[in-house]
PDB file of C-alpha atoms in Angstrom:
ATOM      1  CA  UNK A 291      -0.415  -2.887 -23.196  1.00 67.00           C
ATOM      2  CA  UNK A 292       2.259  -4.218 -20.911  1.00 95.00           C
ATOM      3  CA  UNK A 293       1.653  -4.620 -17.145  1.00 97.00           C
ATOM      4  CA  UNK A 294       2.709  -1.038 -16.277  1.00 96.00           C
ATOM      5  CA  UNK A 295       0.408   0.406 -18.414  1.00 97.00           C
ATOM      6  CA  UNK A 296      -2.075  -1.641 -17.286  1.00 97.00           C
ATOM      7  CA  UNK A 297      -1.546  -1.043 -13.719  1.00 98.00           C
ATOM      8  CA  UNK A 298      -1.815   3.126 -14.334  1.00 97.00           C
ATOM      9  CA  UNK A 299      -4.940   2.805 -15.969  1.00 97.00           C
ATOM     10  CA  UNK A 300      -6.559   0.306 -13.539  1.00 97.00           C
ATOM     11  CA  UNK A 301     -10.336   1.449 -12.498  1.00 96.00           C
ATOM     12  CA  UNK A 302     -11.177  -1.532 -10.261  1.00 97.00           C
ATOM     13  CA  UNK A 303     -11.940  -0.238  -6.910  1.00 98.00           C
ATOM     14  CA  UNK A 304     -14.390   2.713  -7.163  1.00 96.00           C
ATOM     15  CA  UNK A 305     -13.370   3.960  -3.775  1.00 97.00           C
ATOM     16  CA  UNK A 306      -9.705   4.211  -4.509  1.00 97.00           C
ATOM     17  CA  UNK A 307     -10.215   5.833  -7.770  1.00 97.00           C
ATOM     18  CA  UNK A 308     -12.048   8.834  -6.090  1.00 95.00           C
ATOM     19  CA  UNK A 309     -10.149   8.569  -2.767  1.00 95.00           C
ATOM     20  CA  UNK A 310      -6.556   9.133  -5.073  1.00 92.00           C
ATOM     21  CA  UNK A 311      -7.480  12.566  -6.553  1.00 87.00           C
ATOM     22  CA  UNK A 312      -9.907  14.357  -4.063  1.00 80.00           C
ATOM     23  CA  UNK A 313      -8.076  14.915  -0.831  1.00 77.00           C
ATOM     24  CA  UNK A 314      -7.054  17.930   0.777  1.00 82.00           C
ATOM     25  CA  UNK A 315      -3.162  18.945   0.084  1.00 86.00           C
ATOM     26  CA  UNK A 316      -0.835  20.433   2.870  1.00 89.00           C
ATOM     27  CA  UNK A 317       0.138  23.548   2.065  1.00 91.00           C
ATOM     28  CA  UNK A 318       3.567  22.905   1.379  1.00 91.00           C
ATOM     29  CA  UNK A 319       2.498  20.652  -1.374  1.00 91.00           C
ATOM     30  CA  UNK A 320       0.046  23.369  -3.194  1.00 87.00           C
ATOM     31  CA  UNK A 321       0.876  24.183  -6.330  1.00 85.00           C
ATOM     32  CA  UNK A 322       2.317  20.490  -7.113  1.00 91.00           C
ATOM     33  CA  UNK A 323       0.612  18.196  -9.481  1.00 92.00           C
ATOM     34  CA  UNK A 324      -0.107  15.219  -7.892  1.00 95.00           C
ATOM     35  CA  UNK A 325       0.264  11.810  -9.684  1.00 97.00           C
ATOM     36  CA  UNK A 326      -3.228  10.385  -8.234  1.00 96.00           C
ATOM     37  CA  UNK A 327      -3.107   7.002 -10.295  1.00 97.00           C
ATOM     38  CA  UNK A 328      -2.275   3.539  -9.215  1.00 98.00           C
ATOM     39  CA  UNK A 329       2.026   3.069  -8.680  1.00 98.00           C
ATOM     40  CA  UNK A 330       3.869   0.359 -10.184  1.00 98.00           C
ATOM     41  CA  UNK A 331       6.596  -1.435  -9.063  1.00 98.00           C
ATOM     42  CA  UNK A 332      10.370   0.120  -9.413  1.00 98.00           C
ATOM     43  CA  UNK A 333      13.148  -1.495  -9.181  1.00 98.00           C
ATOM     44  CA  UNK A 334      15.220  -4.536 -11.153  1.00 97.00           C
ATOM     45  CA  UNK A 335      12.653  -7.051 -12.288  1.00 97.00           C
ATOM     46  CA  UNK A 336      15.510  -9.632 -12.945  1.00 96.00           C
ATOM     47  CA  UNK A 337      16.518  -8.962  -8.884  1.00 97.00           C
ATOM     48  CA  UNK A 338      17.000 -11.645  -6.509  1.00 98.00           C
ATOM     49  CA  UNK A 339      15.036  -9.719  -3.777  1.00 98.00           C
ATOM     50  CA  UNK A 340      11.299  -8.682  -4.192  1.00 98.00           C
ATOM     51  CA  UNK A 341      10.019  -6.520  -1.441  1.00 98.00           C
ATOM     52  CA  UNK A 342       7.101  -5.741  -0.657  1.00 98.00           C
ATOM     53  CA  UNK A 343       5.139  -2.634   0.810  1.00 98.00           C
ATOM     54  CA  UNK A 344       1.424  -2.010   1.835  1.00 98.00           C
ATOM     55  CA  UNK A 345       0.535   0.870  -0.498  1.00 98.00           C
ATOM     56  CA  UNK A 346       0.995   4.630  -1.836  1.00 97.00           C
ATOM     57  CA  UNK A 347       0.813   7.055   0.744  1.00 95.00           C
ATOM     58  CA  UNK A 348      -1.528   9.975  -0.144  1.00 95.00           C
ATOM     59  CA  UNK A 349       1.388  12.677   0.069  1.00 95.00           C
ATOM     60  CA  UNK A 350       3.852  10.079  -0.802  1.00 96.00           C
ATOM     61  CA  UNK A 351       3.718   8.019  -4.049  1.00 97.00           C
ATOM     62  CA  UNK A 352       0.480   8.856  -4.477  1.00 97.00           C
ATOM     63  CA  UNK A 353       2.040  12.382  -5.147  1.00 97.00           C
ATOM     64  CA  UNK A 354       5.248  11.292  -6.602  1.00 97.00           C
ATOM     65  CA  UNK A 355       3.913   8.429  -8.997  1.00 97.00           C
ATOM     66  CA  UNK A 356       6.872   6.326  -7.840  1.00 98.00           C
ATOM     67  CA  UNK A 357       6.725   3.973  -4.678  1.00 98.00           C
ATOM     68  CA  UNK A 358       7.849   4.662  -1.243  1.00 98.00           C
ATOM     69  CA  UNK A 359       8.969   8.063  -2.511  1.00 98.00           C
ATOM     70  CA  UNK A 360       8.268  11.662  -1.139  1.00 96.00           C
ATOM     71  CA  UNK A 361       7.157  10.947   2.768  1.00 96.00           C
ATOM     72  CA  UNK A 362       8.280   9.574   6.100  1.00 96.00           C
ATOM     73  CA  UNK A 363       8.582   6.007   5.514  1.00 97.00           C
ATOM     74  CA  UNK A 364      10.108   6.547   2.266  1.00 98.00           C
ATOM     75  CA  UNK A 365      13.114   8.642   4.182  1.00 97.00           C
ATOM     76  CA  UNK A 366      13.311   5.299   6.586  1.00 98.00           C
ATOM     77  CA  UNK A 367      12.833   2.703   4.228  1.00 98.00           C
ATOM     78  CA  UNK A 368      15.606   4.321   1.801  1.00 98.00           C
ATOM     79  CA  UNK A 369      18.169   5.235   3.642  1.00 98.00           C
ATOM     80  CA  UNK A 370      18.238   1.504   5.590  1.00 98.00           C
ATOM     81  CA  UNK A 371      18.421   0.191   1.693  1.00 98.00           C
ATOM     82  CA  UNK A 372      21.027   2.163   1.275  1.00 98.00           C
ATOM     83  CA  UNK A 373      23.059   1.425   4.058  1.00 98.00           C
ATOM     84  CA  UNK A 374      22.488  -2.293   3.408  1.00 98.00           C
ATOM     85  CA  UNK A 375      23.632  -1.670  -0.518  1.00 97.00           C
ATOM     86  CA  UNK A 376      20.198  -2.150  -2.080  1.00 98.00           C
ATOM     87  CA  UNK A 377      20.229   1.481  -3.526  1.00 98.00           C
ATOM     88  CA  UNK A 378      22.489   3.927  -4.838  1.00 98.00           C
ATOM     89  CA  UNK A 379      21.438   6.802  -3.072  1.00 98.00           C
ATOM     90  CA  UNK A 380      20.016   7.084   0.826  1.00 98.00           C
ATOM     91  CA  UNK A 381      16.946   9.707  -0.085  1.00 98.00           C
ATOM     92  CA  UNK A 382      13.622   9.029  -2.349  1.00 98.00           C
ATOM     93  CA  UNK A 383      12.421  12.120  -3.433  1.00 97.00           C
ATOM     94  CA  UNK A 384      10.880  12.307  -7.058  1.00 96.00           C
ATOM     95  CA  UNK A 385      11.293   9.942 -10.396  1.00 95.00           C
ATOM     96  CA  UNK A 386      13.828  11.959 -11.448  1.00 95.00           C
ATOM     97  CA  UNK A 387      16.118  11.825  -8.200  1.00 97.00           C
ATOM     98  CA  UNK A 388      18.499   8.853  -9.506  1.00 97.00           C
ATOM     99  CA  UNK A 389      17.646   6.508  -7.039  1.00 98.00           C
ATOM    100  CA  UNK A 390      18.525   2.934  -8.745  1.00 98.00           C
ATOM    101  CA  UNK A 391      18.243  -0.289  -6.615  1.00 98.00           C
ATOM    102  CA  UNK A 392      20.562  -2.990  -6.625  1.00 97.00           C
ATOM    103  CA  UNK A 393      19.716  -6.587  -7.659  1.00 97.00           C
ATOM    104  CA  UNK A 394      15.870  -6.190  -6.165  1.00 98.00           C
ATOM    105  CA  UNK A 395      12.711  -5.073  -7.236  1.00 98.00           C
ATOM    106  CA  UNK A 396      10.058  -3.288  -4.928  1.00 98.00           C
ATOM    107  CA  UNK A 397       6.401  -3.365  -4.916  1.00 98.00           C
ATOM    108  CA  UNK A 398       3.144  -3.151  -2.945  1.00 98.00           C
ATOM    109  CA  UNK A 399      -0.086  -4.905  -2.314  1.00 98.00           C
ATOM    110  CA  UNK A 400      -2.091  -2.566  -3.368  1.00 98.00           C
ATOM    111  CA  UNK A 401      -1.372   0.475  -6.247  1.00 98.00           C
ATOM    112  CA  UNK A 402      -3.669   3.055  -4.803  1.00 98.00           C
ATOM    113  CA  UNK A 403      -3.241   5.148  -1.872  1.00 97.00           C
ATOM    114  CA  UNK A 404      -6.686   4.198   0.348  1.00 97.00           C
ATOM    115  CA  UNK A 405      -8.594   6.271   3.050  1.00 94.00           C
ATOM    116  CA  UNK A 406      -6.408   5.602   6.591  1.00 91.00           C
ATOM    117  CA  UNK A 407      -4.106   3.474   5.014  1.00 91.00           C
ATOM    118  CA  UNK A 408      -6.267   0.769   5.030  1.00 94.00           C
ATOM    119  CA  UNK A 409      -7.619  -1.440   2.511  1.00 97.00           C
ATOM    120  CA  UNK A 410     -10.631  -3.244   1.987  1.00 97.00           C
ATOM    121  CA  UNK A 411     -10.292  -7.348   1.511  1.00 96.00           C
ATOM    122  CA  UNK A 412     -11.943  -6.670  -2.235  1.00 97.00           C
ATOM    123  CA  UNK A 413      -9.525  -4.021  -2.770  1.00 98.00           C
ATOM    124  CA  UNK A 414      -6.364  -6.036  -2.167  1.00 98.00           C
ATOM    125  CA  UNK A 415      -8.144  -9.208  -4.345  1.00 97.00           C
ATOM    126  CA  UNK A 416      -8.705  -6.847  -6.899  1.00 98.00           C
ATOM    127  CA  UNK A 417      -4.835  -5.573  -6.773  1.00 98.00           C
ATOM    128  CA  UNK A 418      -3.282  -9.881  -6.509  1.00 98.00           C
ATOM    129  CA  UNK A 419      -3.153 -10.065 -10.268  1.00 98.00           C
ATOM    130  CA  UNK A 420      -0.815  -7.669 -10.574  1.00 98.00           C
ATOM    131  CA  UNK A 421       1.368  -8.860  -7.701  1.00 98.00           C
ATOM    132  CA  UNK A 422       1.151 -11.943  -8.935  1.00 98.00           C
ATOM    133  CA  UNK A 423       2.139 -11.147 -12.658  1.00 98.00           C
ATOM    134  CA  UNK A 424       5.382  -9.242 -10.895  1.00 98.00           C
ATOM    135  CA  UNK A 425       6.034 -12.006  -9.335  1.00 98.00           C
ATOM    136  CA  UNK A 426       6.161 -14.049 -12.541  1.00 97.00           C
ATOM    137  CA  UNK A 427       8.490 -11.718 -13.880  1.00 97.00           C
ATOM    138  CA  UNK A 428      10.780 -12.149 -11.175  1.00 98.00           C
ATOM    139  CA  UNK A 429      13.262 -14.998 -13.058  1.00 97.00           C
ATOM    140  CA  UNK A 430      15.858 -14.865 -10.997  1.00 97.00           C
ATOM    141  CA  UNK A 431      13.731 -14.411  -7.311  1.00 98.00           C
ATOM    142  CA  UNK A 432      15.301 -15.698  -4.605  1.00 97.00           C
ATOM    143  CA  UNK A 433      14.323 -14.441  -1.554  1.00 98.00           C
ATOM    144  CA  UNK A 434      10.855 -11.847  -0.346  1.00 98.00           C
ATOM    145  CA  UNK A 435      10.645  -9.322   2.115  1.00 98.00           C
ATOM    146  CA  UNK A 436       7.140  -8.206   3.169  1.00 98.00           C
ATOM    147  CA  UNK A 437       6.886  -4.541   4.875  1.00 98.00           C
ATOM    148  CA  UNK A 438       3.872  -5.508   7.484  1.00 98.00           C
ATOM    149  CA  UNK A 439       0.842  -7.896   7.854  1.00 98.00           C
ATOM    150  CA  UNK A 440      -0.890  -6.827   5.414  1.00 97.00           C
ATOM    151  CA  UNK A 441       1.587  -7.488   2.363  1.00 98.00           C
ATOM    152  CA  UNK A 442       2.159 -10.634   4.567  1.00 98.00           C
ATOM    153  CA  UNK A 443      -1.243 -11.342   4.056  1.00 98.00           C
ATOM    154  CA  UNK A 444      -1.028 -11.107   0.368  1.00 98.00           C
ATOM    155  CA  UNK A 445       1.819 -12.933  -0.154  1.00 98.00           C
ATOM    156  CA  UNK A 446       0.679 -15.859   1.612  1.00 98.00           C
ATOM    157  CA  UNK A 447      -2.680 -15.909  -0.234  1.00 97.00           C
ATOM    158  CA  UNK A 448      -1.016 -16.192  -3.555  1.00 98.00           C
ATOM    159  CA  UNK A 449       0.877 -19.099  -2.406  1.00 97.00           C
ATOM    160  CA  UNK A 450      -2.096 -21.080  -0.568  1.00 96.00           C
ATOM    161  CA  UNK A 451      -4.053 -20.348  -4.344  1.00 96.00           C
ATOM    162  CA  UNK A 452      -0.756 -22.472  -5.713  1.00 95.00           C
ATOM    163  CA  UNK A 453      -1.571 -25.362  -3.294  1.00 96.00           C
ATOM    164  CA  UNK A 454       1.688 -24.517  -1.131  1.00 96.00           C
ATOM    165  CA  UNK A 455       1.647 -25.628   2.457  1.00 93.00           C
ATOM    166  CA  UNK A 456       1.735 -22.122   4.390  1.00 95.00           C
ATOM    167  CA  UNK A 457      -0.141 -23.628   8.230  1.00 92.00           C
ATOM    168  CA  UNK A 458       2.575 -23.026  10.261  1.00 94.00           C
ATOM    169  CA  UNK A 459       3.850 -19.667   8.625  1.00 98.00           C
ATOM    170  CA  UNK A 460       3.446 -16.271  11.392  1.00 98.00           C
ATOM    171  CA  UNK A 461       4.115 -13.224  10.435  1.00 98.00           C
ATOM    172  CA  UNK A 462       6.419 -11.681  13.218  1.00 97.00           C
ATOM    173  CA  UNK A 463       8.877  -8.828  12.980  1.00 98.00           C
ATOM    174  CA  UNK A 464      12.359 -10.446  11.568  1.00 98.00           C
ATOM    175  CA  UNK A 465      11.104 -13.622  10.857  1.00 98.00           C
ATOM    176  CA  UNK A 466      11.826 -15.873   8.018  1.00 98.00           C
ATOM    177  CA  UNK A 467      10.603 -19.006   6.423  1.00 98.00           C
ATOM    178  CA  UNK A 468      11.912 -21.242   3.230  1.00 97.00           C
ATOM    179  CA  UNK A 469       8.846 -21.639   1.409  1.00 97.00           C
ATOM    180  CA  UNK A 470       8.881 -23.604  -2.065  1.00 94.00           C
ATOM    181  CA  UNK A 471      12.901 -22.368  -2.701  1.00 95.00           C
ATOM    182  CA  UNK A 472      12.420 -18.887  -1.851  1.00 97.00           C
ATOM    183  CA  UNK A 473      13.189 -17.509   1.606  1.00 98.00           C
ATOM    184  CA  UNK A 474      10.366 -15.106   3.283  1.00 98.00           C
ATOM    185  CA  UNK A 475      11.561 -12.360   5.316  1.00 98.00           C
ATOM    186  CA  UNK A 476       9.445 -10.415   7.550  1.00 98.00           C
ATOM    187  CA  UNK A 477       9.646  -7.065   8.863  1.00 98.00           C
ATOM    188  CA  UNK A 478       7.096  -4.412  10.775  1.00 98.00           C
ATOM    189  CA  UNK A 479       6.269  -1.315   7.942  1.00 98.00           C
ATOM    190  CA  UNK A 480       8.501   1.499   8.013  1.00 97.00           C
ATOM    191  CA  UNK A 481       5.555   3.481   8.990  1.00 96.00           C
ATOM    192  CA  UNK A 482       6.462   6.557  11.012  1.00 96.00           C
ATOM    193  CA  UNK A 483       3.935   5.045  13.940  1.00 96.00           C
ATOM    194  CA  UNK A 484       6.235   2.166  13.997  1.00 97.00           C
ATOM    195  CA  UNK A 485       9.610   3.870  13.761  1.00 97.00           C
ATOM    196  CA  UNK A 486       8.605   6.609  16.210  1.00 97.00           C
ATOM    197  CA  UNK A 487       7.228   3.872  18.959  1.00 96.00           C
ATOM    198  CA  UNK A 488      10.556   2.092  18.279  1.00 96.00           C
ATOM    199  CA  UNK A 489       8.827  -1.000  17.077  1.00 97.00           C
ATOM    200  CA  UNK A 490      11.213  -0.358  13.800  1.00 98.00           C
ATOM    201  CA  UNK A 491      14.643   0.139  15.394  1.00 98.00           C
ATOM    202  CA  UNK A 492      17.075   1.694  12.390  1.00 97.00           C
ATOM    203  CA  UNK A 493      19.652  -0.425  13.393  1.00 98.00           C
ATOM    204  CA  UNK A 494      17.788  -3.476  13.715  1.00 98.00           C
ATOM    205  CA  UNK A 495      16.255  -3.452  10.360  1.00 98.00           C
ATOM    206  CA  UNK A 496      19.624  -2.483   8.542  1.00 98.00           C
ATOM    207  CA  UNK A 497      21.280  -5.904  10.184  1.00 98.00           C
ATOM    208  CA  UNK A 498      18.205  -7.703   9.023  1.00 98.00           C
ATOM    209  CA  UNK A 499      18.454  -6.046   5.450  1.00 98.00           C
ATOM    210  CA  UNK A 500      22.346  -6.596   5.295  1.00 98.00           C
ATOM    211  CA  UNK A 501      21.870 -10.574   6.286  1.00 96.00           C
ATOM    212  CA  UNK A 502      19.201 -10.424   3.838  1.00 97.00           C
ATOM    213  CA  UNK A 503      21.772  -9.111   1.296  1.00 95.00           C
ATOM    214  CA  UNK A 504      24.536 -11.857   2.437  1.00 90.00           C
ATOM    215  CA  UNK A 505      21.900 -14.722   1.978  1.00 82.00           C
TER     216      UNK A 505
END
């Protein structure tokens, strides 16, 4: 069974596994088969970039079955990719939409959608594994952006579990850090709370994703 596989069928977190399939749809969803199973990673494993997201949304990948596709923060996150010249295409809207990134690989901390978008601690422990293993994969890695503090989070506990010096590393909105060769770039989520506040300024995060690019 190769990581993907093992990722889809992944029963770990009781809560997640019942939270995935049991919700209420919107009506403008009815009638649509959701995917309701963990979400892999997408993207070119042999990348230079890795980013990384929190998890599914509910109506989002959790419906799709690919990541950041089919809501709100997809539409942001995309179309800023695309303008930087990480994608193909500026929309996200099923598996079978096109969208191909360039020379990066995207992922989350945790593969199942959970109740208010937030995880528990055991949850995200229970998902490092597989972030890790990604990571692994990731020959050619050069350079990580995390979507929000809690990917940050998750990041930086793989590394301290390596023995790598992290004390003086802060998450803060387009910050970076060299850690161990590979640059960490930080950025608030592309949630709509953040983009709608203006915490997540379009053209903000598109500079920060095009010098990301140029590194």
């Amino acid at each position: 069974m190769n990581l993907n596989e093992e990722i889809i069928n992944c029963r770990k977190c009781p809560r997640l596994v019942e939270y995935r399939k049991t919700r209420e749809i919107p009506k403008r969803y009815s009638g649509e088969i959701y995917w309701s199973r963990p979400v892999t990673g997408y993207g070119d494993i042999h990348g230079k970039l890795l980013v990384i997201g929190l998890a599914p949304a509910f109506n989002g990948g959790n419906r799709t079955g690919r990541i950041f596709t089919g809501d709100k923060s997809s539409d942001f996150l995309i179309s800023a990719l695309y303008e930087a010249g990480f994608t193909n295409i500026p929309t996200s809207t099923s598996r079978d939409d096109g969208l191909t990134y360039n020379d990066m690989y995207i992922t989350l901390a945790l593969k199942c959608a959970p109740p208010d978008n937030i995880p528990l601690k055991d949850e995200l422990i229970n998902c490092q594994p597989f972030l890790i293993r990604e990571i692994q994969m990731m020959d050619k890695l050069r350079a990580v952006l995390v979507l929000g503090k809690i990917a940050f989070d998750s990041y930086l506990r793989i590394l301290s579990e390596k023995g790598i010096n992290i004390k003086n590393v802060k998450f803060g909105n387009e910050l970076y850090y060299d850690i161990n060769g590979i640059r960490l770039y930080c950025s608030y989520h592309p949630s709509p709370r953040n983009v709608n506040t203006g915490s997540l300024k379009r053209e903000n995060f598109i500079k920060f994703l095009r010098e990301i690019k140029n590194t």
